[in-house]
Coordinates of N, CA and C in Angstrom, one line a residue:
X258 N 0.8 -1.2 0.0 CA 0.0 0.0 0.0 C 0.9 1.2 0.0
X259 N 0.6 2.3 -1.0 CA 1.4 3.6 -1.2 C 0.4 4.4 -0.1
X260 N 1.8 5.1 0.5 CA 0.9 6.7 1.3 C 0.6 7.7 0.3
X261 N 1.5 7.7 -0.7 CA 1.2 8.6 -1.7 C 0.8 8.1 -3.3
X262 N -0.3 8.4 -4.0 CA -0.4 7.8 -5.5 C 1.1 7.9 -6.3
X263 N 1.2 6.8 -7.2 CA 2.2 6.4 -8.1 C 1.2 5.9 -9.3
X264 N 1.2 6.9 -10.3 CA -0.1 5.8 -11.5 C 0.7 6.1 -12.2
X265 N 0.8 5.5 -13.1 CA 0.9 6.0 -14.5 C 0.1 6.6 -15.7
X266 N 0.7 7.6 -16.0 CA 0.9 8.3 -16.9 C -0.1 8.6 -17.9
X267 N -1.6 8.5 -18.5 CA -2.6 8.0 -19.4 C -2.6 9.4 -20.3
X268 N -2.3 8.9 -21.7 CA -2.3 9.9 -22.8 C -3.8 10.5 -23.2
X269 N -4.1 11.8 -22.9 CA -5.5 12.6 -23.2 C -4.6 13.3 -24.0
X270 N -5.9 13.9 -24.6 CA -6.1 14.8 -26.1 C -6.9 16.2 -25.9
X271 N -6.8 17.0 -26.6 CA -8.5 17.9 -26.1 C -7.9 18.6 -27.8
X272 N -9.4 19.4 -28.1 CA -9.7 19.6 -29.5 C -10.4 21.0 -29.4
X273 N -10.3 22.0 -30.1 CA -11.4 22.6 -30.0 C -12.2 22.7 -31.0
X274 N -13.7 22.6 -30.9 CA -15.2 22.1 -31.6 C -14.9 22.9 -33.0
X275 N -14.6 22.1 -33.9 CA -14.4 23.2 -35.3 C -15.1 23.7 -35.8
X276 N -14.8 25.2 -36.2 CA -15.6 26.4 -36.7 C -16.8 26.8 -35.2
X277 N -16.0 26.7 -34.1 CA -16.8 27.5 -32.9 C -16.4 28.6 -32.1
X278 N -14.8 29.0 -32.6 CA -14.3 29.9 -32.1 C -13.1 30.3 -33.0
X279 N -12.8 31.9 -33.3 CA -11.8 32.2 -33.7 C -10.2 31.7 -33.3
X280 N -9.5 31.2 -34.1 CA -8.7 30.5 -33.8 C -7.7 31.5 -32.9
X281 N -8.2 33.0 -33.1 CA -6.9 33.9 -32.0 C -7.8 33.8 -30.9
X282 N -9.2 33.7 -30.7 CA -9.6 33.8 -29.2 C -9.1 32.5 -28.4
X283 N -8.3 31.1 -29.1 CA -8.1 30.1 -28.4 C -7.1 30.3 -27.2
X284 N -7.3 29.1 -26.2 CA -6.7 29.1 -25.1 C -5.5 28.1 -25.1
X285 N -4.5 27.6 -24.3 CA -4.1 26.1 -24.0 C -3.9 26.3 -22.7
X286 N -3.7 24.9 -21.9 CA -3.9 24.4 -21.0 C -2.4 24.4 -20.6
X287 N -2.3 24.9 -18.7 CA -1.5 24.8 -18.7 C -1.0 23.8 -17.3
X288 N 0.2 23.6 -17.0 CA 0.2 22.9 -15.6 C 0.1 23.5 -14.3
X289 N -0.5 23.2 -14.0 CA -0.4 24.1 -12.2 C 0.6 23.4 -11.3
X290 N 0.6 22.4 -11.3 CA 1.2 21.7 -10.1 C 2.7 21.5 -10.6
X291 N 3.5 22.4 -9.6 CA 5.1 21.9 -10.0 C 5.8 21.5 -8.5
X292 N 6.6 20.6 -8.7 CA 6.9 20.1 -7.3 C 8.6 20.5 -7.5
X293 N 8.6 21.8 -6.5 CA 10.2 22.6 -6.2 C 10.1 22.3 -5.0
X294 N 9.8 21.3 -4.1 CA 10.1 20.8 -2.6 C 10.4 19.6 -2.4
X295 N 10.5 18.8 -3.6 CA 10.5 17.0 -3.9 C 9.4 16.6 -2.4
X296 N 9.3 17.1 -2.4 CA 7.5 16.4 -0.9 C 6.5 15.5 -1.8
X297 N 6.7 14.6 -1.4 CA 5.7 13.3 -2.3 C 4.2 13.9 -2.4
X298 N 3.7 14.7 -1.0 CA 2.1 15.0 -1.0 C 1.7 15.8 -2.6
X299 N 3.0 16.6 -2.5 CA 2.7 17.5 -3.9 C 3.1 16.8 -5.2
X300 N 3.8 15.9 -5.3 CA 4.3 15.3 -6.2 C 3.3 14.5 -6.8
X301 N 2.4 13.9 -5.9 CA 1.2 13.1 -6.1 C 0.0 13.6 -7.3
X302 N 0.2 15.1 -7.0 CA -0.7 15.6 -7.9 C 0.1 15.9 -8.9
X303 N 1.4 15.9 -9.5 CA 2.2 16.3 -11.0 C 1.2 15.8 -11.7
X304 N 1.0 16.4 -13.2 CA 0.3 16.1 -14.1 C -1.3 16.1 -13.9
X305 N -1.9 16.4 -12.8 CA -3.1 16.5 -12.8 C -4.2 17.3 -12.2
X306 N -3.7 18.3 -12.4 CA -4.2 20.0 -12.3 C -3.9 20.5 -13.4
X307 N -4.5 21.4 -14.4 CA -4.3 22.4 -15.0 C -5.5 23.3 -15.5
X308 N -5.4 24.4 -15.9 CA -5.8 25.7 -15.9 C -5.5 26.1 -17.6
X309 N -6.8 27.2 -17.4 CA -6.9 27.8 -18.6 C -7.5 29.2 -18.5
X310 N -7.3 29.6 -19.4 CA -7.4 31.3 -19.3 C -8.5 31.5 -20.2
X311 N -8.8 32.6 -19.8 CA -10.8 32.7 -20.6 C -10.3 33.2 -21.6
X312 N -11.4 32.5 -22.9 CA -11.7 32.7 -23.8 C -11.4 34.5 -24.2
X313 N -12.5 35.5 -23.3 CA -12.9 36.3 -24.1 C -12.7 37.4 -22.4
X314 N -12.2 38.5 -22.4 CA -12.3 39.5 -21.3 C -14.3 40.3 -21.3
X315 N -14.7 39.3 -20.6 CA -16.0 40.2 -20.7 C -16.7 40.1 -19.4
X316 N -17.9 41.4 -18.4 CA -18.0 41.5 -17.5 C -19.4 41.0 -17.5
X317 N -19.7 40.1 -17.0 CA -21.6 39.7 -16.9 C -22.1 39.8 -15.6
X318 N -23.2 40.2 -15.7 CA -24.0 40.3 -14.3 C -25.3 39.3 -14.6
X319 N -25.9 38.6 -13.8 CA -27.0 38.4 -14.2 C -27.6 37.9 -12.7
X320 N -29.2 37.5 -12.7 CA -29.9 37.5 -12.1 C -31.5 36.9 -12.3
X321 N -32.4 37.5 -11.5 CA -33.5 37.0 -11.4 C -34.6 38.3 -11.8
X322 N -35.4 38.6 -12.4 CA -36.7 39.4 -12.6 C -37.8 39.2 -12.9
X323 N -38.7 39.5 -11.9 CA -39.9 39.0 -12.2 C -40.2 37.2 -12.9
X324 N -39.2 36.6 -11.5 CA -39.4 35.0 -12.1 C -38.6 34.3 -13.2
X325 N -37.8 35.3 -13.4 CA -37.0 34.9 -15.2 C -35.8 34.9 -14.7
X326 N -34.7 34.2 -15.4 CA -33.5 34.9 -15.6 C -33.3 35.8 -16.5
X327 N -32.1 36.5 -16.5 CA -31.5 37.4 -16.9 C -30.0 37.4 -16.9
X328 N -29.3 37.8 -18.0 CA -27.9 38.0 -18.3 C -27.9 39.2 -19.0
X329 N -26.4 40.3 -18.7 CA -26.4 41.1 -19.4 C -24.8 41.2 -19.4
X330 N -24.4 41.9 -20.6 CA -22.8 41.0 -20.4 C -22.3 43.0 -21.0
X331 N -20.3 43.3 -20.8 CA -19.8 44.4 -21.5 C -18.6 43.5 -21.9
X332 N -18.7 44.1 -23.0 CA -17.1 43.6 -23.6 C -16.1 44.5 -23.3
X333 N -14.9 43.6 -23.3 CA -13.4 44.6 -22.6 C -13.3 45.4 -23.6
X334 N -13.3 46.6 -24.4 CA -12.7 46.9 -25.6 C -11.1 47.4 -25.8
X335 N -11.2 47.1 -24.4 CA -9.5 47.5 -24.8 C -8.7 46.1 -25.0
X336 N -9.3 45.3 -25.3 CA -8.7 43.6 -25.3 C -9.6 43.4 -27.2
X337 N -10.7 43.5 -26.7 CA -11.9 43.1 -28.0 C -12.5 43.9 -28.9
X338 N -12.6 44.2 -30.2 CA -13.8 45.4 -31.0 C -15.0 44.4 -30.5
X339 N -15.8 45.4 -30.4 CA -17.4 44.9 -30.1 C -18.1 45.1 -31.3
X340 N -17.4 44.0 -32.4 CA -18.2 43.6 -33.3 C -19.3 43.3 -33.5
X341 N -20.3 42.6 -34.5 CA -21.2 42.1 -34.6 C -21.0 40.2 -34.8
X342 N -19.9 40.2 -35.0 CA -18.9 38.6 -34.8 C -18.9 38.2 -33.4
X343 N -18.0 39.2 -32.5 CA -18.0 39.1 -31.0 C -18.8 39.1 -30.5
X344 N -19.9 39.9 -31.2 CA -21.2 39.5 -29.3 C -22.1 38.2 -29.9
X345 N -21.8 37.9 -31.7 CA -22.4 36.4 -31.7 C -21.3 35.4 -31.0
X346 N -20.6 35.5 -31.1 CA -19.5 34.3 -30.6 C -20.0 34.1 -28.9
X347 N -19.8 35.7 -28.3 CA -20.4 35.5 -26.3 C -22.0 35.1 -26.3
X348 N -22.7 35.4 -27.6 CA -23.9 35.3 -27.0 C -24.1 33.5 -27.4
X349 N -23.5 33.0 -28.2 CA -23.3 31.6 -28.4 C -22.7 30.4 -27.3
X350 N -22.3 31.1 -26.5 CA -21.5 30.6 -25.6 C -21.7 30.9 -24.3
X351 N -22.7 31.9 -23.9 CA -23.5 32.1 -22.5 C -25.2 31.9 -22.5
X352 N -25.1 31.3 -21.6 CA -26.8 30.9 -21.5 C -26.9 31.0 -19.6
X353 N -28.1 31.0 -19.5 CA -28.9 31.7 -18.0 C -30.3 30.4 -17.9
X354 N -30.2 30.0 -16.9 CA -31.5 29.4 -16.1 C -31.9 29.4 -15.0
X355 N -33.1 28.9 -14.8 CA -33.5 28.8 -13.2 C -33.5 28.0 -12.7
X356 N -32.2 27.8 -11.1 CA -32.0 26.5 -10.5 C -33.5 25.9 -10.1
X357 N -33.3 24.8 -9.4 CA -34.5 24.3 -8.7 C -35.0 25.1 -7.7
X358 N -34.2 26.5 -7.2 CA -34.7 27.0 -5.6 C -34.9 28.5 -6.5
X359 N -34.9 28.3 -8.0 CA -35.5 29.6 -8.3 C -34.0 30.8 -8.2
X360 N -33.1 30.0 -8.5 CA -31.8 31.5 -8.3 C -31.5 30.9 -9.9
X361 N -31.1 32.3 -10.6 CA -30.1 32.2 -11.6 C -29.0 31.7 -11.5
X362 N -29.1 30.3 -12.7 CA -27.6 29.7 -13.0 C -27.0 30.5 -14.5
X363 N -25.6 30.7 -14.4 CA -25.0 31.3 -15.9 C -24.3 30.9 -16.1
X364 N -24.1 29.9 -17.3 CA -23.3 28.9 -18.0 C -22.5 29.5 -18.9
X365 N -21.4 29.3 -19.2 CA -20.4 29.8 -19.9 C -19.8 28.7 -20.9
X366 N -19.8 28.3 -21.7 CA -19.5 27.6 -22.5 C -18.1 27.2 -23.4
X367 N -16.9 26.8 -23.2 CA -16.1 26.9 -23.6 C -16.0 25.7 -24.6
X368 N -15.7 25.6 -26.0 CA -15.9 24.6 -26.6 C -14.4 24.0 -27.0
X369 N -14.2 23.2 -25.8 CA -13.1 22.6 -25.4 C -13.4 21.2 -25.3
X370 N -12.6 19.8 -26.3 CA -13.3 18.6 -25.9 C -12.5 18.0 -25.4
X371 N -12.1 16.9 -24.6 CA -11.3 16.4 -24.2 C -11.7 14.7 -24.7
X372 N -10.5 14.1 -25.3 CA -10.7 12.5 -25.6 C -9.6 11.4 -25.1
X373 N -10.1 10.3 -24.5 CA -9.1 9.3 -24.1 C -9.1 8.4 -24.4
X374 N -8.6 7.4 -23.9 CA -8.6 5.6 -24.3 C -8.8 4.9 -23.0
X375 N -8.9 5.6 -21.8 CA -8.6 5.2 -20.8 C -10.4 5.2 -19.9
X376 N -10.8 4.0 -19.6 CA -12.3 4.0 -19.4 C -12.6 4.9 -17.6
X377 N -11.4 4.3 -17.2 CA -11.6 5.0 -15.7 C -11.1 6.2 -15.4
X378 N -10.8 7.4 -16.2 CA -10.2 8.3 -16.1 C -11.6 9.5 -15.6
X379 N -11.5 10.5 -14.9 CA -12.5 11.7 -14.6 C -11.9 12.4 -14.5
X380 N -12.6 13.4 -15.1 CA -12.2 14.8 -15.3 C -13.2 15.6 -14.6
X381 N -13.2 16.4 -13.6 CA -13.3 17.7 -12.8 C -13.5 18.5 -13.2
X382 N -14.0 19.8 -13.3 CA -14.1 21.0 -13.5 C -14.1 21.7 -11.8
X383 N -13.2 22.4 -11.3 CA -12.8 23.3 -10.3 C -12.6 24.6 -11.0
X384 N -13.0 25.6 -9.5 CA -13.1 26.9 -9.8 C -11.4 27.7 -10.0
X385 N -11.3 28.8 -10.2 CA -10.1 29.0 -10.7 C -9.0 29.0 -9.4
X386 N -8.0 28.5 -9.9 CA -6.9 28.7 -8.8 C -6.5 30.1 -8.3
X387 N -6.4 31.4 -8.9 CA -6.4 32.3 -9.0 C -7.4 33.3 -8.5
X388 N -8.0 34.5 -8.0 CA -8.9 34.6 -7.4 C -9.2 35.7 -8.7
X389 N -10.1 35.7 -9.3 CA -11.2 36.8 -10.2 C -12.5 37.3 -9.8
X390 N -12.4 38.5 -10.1 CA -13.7 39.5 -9.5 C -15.2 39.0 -10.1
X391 N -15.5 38.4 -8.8 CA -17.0 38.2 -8.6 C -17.4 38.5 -7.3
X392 N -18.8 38.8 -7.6 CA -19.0 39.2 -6.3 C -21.1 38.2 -6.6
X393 N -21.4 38.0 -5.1 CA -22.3 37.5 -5.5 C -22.7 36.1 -6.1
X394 N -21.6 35.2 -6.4 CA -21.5 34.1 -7.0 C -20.8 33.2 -7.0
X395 N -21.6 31.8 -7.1 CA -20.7 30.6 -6.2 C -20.3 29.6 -7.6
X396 N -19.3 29.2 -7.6 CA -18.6 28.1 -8.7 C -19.9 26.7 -8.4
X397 N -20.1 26.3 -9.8 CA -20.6 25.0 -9.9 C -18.9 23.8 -10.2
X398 N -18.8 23.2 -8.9 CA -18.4 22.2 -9.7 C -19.1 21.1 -10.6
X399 N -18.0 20.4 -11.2 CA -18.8 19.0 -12.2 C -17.8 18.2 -12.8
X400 N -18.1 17.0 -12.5 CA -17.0 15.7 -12.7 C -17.7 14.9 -14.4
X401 N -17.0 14.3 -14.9 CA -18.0 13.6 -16.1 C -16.2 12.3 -16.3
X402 N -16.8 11.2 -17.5 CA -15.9 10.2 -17.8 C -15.9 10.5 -19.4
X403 N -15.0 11.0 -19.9 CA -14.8 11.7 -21.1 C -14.8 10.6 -21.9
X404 N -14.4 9.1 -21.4 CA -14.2 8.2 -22.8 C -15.0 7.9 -23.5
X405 N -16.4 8.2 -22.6 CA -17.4 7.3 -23.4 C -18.5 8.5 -23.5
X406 N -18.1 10.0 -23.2 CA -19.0 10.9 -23.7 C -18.0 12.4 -24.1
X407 N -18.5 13.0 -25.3 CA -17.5 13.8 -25.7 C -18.4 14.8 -25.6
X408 N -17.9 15.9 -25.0 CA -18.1 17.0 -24.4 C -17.8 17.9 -24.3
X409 N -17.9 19.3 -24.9 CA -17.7 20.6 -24.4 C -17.4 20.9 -22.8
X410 N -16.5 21.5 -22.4 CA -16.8 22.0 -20.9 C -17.3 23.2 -20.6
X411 N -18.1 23.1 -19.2 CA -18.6 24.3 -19.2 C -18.5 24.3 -18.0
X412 N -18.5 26.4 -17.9 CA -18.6 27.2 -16.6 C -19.9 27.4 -16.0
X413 N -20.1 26.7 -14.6 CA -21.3 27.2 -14.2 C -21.0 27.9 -13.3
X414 N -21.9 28.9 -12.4 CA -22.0 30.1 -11.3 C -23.4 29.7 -10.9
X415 N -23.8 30.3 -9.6 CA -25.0 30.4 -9.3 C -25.0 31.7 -8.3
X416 N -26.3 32.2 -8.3 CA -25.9 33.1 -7.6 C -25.9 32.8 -6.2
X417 N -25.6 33.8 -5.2 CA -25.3 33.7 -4.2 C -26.9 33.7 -2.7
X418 N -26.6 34.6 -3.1 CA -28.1 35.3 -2.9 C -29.1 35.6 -3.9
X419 N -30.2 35.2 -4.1 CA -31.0 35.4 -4.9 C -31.4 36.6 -5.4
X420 N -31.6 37.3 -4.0 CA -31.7 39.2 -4.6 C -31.3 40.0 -4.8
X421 N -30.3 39.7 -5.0 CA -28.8 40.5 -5.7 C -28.5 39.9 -6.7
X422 N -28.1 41.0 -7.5 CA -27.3 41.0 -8.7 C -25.9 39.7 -8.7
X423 N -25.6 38.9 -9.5 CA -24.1 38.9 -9.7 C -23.6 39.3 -10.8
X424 N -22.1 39.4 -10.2 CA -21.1 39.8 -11.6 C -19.9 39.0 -11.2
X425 N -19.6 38.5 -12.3 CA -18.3 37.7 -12.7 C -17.5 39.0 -14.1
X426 N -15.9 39.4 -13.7 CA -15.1 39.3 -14.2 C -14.7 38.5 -15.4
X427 N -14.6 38.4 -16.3 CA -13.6 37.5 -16.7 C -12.2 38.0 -17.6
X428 N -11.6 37.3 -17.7 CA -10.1 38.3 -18.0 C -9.4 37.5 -18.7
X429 N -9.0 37.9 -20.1 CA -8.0 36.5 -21.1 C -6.9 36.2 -20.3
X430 N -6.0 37.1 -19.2 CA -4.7 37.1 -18.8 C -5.3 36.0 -17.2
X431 N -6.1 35.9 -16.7 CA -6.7 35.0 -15.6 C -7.1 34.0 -15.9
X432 N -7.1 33.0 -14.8 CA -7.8 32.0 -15.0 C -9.1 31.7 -15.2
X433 N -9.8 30.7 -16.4 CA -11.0 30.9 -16.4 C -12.0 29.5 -15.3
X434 N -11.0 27.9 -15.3 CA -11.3 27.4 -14.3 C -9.8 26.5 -14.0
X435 N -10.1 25.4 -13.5 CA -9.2 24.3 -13.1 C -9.7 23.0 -13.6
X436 N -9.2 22.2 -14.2 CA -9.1 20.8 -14.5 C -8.5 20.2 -13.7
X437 N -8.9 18.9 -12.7 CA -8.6 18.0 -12.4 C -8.6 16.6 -12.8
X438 N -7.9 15.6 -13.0 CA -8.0 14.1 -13.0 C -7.4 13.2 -11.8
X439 N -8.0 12.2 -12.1 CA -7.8 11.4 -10.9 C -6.9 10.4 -11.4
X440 N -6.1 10.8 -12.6 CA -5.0 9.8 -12.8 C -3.7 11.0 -13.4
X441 N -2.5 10.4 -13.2 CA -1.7 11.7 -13.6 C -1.7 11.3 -15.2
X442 N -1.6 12.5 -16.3 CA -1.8 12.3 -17.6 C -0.9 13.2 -18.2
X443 N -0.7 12.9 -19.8 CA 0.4 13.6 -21.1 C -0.9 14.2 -21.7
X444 N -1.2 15.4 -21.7 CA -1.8 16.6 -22.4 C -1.4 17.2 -23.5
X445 N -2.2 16.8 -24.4 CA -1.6 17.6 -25.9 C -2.8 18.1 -26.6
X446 N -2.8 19.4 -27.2 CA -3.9 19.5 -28.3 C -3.7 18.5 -29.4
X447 N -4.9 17.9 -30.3 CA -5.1 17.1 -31.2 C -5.5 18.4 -32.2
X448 N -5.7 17.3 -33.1 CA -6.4 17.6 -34.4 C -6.8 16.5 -34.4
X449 N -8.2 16.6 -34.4 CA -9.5 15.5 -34.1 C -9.8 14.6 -35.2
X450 N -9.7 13.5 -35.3 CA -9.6 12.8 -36.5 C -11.4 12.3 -37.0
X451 N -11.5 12.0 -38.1 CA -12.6 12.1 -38.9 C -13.7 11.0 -37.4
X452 N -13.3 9.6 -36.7 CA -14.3 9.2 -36.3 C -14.1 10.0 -34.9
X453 N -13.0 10.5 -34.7 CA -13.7 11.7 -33.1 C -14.6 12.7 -33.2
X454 N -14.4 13.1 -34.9 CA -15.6 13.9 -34.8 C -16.9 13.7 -35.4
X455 N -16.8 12.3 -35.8 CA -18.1 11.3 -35.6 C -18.9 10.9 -34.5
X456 N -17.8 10.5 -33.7 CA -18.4 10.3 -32.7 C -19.1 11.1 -31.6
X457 N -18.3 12.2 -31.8 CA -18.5 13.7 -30.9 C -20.4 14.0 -31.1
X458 N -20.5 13.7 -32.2 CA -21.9 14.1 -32.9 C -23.3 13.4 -32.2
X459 N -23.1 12.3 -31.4 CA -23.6 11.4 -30.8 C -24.0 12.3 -29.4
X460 N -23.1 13.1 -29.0 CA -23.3 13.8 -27.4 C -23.5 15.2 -27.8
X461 N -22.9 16.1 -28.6 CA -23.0 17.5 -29.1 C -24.7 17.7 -29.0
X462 N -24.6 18.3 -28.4 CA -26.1 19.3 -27.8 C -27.0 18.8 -27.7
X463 N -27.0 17.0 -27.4 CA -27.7 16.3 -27.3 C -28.8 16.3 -26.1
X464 N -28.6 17.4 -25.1 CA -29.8 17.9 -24.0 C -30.6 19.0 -24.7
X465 N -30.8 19.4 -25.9 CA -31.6 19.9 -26.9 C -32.6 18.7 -26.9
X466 N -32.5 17.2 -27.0 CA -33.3 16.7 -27.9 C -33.6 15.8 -26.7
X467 N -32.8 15.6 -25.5 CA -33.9 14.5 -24.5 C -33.4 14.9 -23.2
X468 N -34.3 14.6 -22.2 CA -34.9 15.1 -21.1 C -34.0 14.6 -20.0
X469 N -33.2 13.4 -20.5 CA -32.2 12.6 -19.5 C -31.2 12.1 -20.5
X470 N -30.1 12.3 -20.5 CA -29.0 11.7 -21.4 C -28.9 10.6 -20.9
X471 N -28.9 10.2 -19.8 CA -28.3 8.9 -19.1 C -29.2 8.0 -19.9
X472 N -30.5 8.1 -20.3 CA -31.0 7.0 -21.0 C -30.4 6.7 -22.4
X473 N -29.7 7.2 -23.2 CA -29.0 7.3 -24.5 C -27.8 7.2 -24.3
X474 N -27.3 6.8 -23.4 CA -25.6 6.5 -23.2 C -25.1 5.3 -23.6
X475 N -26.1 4.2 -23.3 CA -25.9 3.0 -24.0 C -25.6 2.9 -24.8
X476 N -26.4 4.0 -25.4 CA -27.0 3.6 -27.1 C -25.6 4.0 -27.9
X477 N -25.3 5.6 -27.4 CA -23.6 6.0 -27.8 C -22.8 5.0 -27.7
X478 N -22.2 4.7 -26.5 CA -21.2 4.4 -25.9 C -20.9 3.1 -26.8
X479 N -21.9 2.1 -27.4 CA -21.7 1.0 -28.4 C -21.4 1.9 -30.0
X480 N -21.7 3.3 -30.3 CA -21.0 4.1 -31.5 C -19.3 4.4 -31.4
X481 N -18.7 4.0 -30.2 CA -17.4 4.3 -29.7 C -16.1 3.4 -30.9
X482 N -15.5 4.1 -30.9 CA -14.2 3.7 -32.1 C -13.5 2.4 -30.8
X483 N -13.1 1.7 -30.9 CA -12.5 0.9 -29.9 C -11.0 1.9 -29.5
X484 N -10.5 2.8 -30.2 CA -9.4 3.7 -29.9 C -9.4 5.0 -30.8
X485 N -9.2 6.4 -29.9 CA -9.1 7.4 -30.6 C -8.1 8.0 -31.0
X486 N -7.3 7.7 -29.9 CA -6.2 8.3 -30.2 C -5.2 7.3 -30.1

């Protein structure tokens, strides 16, 4: 029995969804965890934290009115032109609902996929390591198994208090969340080959068209290439 994890090494991929984002607004991922104390506790996590920097510098507030949600967003202009391209690209990529207790959730959309070979592998979404101006608003985490469903990741918030406003910052030079896995892994961007983005098409916005995905996972998961990468 180890006090500290020893795994090896599992090769992931990530893609970004083609033709969903200007190829200058892209991000890459980077490492968080460096071990300059040789301390096993820290060393345990090498390779399995990292971070990404937002998409796009823009300030959103949103909320509740009269029973609805609401989002209203400013673009940085000293980072962005407030095109008619850019506020389709943010308005593509932010969406607003109403949790179960009736508070605005604001989803942020980053069209980031990640693909493996490895069945037991999870991937995390954690809030930024970094601290960015929000006020009024609490990080959604969310865990998923990327092998057998291909996925965009997404930012969720909720608000804090109900009757207040929130606002989230976001900033290209800051972090936008944290990635976790529960195995240490080799990170590379791909270039997504013709059956990943076959397969991708199977999960792609597929909570548009049914009420529970979990009932249609079977049905995917037997569309699966036996290896993607």
């Amino acid at each position: 029995m180890n006090v500290y994890p020893k795994l090896k090494k599992i090769k992931v991929g990530y893609f970004y969804k083609p033709n969903s984002v200007h190829k200058s607004l892209e991000q890459s991922f980077k490492k968080i965890n460096n071990n300059e104390y040789g301390c096993p506790s820290i060393g345990g996590l090498n390779n399995r934290l990292f971070k990404i920097n937002s998409l796009v510098s823009v300030t959103v507030k949103f909320g509740v009115n009269n029973n609805e949600p609401y989002c209203n967003y400013e673009i940085d202009t000293k980072v962005h032109n407030a095109t008619e391209l850019m506020h389709k690209f943010i308005n593509d990529i932010i969406n607003v609902r109403l949790s179960n207790t009736g508070k605005c959730v604001f989803q942020f959309s980053t069209p980031i996929i990640f693909v493996t070979d490895d069945k037991d592998l999870e991937l995390t979404i954690l809030q930024p390591q970094k601290n960015i101006d929000i006020e009024n608003a609490t990080f959604i985490n969310g865990s998923f198994y990327p092998y057998g469903w291909l996925r965009v990741l997404n930012v969720a918030y909720t608000q804090t208090n109900i009757n207040k406003e929130a606002t989230i910052v976001f900033d290209v030079d800051k972090d936008m969340y944290t990635v976790f896995f529960n195995k240490p892994i080799i990170l590379n961007e791909i270039k997504p080959t013709d059956k990943i983005l076959e397969y991708f098409e199977y999960s792609d916005k597929s909570v548009n068209y049914h009420t529970n995905i979990k009932k249609i996972f079977n049905k995917v998961i037997k569309k699966r290439p036996k290896r993607m990468l």
